[in-house]
CSV table of C-alpha atoms and ligand atoms in Angstrom, one decimal:
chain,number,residue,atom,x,y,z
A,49,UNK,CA,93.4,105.8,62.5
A,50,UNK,CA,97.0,106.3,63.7
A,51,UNK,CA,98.9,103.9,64.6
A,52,UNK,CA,101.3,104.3,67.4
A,53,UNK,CA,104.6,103.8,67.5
A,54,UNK,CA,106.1,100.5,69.3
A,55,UNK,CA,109.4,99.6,71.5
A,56,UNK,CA,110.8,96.5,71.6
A,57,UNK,CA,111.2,95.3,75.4
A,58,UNK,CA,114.8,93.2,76.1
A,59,UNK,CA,112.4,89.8,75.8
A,60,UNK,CA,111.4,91.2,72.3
A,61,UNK,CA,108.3,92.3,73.2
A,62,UNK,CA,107.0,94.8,71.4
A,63,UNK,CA,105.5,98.0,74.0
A,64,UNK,CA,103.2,100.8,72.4
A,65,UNK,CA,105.4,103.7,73.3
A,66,UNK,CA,101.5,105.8,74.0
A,67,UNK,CA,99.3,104.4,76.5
A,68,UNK,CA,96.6,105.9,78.7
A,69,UNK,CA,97.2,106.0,82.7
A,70,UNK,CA,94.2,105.0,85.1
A,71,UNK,CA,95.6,106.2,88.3
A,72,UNK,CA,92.8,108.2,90.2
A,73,UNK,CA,90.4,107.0,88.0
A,74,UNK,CA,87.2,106.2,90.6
A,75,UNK,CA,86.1,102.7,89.6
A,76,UNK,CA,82.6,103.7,88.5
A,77,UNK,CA,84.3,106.8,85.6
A,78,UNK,CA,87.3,103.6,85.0
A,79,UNK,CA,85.6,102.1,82.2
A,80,UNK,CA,83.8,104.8,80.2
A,81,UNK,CA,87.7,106.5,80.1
A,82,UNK,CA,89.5,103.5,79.4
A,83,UNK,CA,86.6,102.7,76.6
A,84,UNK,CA,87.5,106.4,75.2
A,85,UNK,CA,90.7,106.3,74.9
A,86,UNK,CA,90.1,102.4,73.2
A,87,UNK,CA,88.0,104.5,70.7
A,88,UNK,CA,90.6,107.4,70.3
A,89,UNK,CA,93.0,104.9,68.6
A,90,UNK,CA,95.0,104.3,72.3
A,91,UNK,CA,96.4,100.3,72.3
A,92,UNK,CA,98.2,100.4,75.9
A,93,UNK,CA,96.9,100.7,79.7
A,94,UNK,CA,98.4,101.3,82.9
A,95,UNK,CA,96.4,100.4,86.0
A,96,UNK,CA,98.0,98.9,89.1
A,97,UNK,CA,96.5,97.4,92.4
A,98,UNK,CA,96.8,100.2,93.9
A,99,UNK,CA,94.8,102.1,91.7
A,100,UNK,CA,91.3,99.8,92.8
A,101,UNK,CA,90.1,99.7,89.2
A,102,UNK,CA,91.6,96.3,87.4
A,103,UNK,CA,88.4,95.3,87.2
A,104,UNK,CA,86.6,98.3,85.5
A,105,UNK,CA,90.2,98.1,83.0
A,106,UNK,CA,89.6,94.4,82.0
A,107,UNK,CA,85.7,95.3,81.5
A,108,UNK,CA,86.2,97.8,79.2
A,109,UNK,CA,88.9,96.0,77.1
A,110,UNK,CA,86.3,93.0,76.9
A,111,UNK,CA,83.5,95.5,75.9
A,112,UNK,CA,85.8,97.3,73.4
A,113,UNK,CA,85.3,94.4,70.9
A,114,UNK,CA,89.2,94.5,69.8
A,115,UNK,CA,91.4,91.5,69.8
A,116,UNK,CA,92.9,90.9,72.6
A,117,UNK,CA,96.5,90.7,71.4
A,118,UNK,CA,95.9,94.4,70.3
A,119,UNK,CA,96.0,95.9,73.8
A,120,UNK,CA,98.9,96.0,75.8
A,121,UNK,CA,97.7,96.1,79.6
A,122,UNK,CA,99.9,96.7,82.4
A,123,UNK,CA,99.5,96.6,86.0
A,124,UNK,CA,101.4,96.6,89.3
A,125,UNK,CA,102.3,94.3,92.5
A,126,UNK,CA,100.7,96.3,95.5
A,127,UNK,CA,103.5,97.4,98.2
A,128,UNK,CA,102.2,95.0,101.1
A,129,UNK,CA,102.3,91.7,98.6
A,130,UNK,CA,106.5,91.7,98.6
A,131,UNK,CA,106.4,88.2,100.0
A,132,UNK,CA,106.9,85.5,97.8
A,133,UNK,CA,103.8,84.0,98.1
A,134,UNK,CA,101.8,86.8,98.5
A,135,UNK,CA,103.0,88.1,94.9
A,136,UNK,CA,102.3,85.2,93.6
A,137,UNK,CA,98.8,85.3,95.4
A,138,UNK,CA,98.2,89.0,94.5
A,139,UNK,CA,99.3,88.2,90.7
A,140,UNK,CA,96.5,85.8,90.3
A,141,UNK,CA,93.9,87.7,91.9
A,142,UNK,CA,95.2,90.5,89.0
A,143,UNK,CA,94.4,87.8,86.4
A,144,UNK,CA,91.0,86.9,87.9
A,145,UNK,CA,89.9,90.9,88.0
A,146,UNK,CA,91.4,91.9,84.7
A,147,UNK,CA,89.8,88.9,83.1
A,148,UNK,CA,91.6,89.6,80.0
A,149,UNK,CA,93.7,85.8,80.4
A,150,UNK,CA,97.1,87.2,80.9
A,151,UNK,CA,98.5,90.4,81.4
A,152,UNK,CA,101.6,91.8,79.1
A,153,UNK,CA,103.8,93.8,81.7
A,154,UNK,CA,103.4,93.2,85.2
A,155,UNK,CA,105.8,95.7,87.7
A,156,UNK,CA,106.8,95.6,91.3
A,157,UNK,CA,105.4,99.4,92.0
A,158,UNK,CA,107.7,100.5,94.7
A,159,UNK,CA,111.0,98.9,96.0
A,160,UNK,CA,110.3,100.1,99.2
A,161,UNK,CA,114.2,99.7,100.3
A,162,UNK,CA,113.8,100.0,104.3
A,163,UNK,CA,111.4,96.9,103.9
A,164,UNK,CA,114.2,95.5,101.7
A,165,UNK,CA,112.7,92.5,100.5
A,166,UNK,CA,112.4,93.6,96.6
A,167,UNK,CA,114.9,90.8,95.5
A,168,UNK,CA,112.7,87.9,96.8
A,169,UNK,CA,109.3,89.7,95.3
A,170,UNK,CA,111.2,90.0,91.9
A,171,UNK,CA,112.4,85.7,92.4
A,172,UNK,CA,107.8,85.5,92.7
A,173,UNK,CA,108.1,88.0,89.5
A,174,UNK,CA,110.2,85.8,87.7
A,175,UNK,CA,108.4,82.3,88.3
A,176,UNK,CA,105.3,84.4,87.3
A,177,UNK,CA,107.1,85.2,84.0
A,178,UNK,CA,107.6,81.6,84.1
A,179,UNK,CA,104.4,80.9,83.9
A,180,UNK,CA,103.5,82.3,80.8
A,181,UNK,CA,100.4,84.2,82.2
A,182,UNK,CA,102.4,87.6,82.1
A,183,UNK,CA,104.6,88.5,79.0
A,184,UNK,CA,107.2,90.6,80.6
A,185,UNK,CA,108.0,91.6,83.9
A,186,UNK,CA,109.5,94.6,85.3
A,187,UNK,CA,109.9,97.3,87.8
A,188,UNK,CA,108.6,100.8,88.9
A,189,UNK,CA,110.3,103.6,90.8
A,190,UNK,CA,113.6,101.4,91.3
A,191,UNK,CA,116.5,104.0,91.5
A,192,UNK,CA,120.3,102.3,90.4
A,193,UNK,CA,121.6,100.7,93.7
A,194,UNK,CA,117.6,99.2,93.7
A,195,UNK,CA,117.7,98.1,90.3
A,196,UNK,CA,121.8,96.8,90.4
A,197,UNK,CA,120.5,94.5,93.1
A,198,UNK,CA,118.1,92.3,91.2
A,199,UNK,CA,120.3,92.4,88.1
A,200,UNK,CA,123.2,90.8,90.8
A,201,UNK,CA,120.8,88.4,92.2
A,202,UNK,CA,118.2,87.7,89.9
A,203,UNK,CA,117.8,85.4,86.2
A,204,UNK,CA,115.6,87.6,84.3
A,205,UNK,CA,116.7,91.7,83.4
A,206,UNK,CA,113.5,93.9,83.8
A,207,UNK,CA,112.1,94.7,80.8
A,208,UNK,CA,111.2,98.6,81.8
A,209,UNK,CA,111.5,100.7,84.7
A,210,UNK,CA,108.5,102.9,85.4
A,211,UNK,CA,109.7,106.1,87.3
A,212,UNK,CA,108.9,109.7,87.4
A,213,UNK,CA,110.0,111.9,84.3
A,214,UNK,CA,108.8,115.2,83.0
A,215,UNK,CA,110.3,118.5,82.3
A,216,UNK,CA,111.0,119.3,85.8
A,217,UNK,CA,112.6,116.0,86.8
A,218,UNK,CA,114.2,114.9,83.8
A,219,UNK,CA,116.1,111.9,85.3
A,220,UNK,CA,119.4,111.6,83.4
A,221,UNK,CA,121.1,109.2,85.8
A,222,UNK,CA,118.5,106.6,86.3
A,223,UNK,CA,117.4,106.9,82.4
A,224,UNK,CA,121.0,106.3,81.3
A,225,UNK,CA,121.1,103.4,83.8
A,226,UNK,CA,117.9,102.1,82.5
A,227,UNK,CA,119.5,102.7,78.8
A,228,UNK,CA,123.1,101.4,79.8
A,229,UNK,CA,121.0,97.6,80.8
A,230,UNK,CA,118.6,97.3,78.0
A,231,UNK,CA,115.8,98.5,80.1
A,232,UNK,CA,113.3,101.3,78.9
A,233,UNK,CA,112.1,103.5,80.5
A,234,UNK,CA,108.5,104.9,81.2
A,235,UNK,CA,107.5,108.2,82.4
A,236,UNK,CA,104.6,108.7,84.9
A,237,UNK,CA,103.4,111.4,85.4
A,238,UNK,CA,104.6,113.0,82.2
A,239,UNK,CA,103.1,116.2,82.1
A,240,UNK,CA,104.1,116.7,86.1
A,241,UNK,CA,100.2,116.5,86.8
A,242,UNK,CA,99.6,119.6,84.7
A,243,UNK,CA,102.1,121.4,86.4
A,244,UNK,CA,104.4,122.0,83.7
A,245,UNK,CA,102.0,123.4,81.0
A,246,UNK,CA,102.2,126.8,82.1
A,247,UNK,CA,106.2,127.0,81.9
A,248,UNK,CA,107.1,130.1,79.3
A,249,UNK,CA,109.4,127.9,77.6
A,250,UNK,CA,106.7,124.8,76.8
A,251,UNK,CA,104.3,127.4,76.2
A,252,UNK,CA,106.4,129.4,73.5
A,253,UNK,CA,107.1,126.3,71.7
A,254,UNK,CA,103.7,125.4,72.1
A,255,UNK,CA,102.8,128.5,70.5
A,256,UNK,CA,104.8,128.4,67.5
A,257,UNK,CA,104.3,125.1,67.0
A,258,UNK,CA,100.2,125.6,67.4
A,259,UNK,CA,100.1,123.0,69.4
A,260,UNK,CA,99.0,122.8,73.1
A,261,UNK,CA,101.3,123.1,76.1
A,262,UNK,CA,100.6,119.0,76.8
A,263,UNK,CA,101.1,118.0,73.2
A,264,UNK,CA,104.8,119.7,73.4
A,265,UNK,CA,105.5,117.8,76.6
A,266,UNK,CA,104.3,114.7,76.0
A,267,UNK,CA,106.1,114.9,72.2
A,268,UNK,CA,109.4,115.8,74.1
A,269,UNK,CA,108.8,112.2,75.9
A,270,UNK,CA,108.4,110.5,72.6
A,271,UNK,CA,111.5,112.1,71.1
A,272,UNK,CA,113.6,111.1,74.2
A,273,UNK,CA,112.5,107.2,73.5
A,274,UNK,CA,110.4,106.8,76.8
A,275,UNK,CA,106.8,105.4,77.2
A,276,UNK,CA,104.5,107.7,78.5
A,277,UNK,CA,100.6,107.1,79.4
A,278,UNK,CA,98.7,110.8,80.3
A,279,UNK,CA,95.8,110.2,82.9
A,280,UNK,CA,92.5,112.1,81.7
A,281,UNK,CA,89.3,111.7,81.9
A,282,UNK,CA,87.8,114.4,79.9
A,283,UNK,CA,87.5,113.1,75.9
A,284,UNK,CA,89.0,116.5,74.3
A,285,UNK,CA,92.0,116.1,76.6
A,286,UNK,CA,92.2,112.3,76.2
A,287,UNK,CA,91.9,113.4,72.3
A,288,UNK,CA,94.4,115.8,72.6
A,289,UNK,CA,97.0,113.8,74.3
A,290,UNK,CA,96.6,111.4,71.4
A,291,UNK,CA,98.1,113.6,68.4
A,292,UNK,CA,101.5,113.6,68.5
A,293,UNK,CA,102.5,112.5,65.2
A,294,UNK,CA,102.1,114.5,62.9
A,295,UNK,CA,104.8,117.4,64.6
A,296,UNK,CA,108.7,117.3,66.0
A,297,UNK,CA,110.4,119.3,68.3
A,298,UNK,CA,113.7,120.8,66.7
A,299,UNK,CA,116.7,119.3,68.8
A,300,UNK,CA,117.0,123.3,70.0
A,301,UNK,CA,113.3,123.2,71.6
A,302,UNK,CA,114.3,119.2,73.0
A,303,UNK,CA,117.4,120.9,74.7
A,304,UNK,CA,115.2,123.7,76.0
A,305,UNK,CA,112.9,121.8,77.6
A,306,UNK,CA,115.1,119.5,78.9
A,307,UNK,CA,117.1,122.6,80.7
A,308,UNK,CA,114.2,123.0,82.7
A,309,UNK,CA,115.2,120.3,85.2
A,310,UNK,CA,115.2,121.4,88.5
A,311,UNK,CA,114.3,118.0,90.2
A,312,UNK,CA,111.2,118.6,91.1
A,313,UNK,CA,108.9,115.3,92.1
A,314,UNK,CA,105.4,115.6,92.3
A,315,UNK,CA,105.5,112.3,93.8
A,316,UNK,CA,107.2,110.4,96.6
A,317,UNK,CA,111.0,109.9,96.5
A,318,UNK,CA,111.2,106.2,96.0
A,319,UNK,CA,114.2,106.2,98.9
A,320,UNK,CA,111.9,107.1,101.3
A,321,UNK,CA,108.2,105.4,100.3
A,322,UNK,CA,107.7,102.5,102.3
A,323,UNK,CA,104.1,102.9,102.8
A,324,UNK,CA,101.7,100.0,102.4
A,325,UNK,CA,98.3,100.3,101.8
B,493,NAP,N1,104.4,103.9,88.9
B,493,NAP,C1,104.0,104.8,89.7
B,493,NAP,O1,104.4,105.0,90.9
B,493,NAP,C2,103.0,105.9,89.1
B,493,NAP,C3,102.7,107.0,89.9
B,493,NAP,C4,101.9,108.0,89.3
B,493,NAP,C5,101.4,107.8,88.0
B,493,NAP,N2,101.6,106.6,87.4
B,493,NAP,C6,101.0,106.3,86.0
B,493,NAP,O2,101.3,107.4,85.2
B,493,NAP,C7,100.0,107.9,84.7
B,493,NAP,C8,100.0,109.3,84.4
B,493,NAP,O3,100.4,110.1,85.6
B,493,NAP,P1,99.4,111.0,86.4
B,493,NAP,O4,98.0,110.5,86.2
B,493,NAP,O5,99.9,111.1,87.8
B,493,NAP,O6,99.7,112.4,85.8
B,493,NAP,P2,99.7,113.1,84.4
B,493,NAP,O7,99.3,112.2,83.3
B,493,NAP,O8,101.0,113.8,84.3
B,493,NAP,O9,98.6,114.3,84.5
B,493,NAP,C9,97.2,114.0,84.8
B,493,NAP,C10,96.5,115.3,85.2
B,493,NAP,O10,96.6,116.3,84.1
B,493,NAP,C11,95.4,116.6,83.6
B,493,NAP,N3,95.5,116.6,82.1
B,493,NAP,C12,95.6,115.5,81.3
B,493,NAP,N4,95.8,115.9,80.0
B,493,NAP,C13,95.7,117.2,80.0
B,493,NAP,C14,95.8,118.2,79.0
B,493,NAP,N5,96.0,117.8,77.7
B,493,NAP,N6,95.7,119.5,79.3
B,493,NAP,C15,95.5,119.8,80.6
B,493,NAP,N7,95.4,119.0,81.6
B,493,NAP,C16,95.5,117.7,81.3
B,493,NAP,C17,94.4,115.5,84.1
B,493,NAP,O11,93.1,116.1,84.4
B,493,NAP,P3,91.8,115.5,83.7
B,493,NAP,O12,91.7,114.1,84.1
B,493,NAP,O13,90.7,116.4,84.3
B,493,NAP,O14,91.9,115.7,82.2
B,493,NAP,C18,95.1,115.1,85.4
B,493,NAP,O15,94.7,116.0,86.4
B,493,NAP,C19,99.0,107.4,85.8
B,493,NAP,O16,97.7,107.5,85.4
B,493,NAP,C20,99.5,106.1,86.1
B,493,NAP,O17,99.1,105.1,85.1
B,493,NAP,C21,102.5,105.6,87.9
């Protein structure tokens, strides 16, 4: 089976750089996808709090019959849980519904900067760290001036930042932020929901290359040294997001797509997403 490639995190943490995504998952379709994607060769899941589906996640790892050390789960601090304690309290309950004994990356999801409390909820991330229940810690959808704040005021340098990325939001400033502080970066949504795979320009490459229009993007990802996790739930789709090494993109079709930019989010604009659930 192939093996995916690894990153090591600032902490030394090694981070497969394919994972599968679980957001909009419904609970009751959460395990049989996660448990597809276990069988496709995948070693690395994304849930979050938000997503409602921790629990069907840590079921299907247990069910999966693979050592735990070789799946790398992440999840995510839910936006109304900023307060100290309440991260600390929503962490735990994390542990008790993944069931999986400790978690290997747990983020803050959104910085949520008119609420403005993100450096106290990443002092709880920190003593979580701490605690050895959760290998590495980091953030999600923290733009510069968020993320220049907890390196001023906090101990511990987030190991990643989870943001938006595809071909139509490339992200060169926060990226080379990321890069300039020894944090990597993942890519959500990495194929912009779908909305990319029609572009000419993916879709020529895609055609000489005879490979699909997702394969392409998601390859480009890979190339560029972020993590990405595709969301499916159909098994050809999960199947196909899962072979991507055995092809390269030349350095001309890399520059191509990334020319695409036109900072397009599909998603909210993390300067302005202060909504709690
Ligand atoms: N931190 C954050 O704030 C944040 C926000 C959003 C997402 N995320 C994470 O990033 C993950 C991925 O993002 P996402 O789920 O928003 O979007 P995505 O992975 O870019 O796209 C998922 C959509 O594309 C379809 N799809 C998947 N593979 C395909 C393929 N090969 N060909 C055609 N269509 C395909 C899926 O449909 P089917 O399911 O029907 O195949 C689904 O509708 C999430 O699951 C989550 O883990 C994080």
């Amino acid at each position: 089976m192939t093996s995916v490639p690894t990153l090591t995190m600032n902490n030394g943490v090694e981070i497969p750089q394919l994972g599968f995504g679980v957001f909009q998952i419904l609970p009751e379709s959460t395990r049989s996808a996660v448990l597809t994607a276990l069988e496709t060769g995948y070693r690395h899941i994304d849930t979050a709090q938000m997503y409602g589906n921790e629990k069907q996640v840590g079921q299907a790892v247990r069910d999966s019959g693979l050592p735990r050390s070789e799946v790398f789960v992440t999840s995510k601090l839910n936006n109304g849980h900023h307060a100290y304690g309440d991260a600390l309290a929503a962490f735990a309950r994390t542990l008790d519904d993944l069931g999986l004994g400790y978690v290997d990356l747990f983020l803050v999801h959104w910085p949520m900067p008119a609420v403005g409390d993100y450096l106290e909820t990443w002092k709880a991330m920190e003593e979580i760290y701490r605690s050895g229940r959760c290998r590495s810690i980091g953030v999600s959808n923290f733009n510069p001036g968020h993320l220049q704040r907890l390196l001023d005021g906090g101990e511990v340098v987030p190991a990643v930042n989870q943001i938006e990325v595809h071909p139509y939001l490339t992200q060169a400033t926060v990226r080379a932020f990321d890069s300039g502080h020894g944090i990597v970066t993942e890519a959500w949504s990495p194929i912009a929901q779908g909305k990319v795979l029609g572009d000419p320009v993916i879709a020529g490459i895609a055609s000489r290359l005879d490979r699909s229009a997702a394969q392409v993007t998601l390859r480009w990802h890979l190339q560029r040294g972020d993590v990405v996790f595709p969301k499916s739930v159909s098994r050809a789709r999960i199947e196909e997001n899962f072979e991507l090494f055995d092809f390269e993109l030349t350095p001309g079709d890399m520059a191509a797509i990334t020319a695409l930019n036109r900072d397009e989010r599909t998603g909210p604009d993390p300067e302005s997403f202060n909504w709690i659930p």
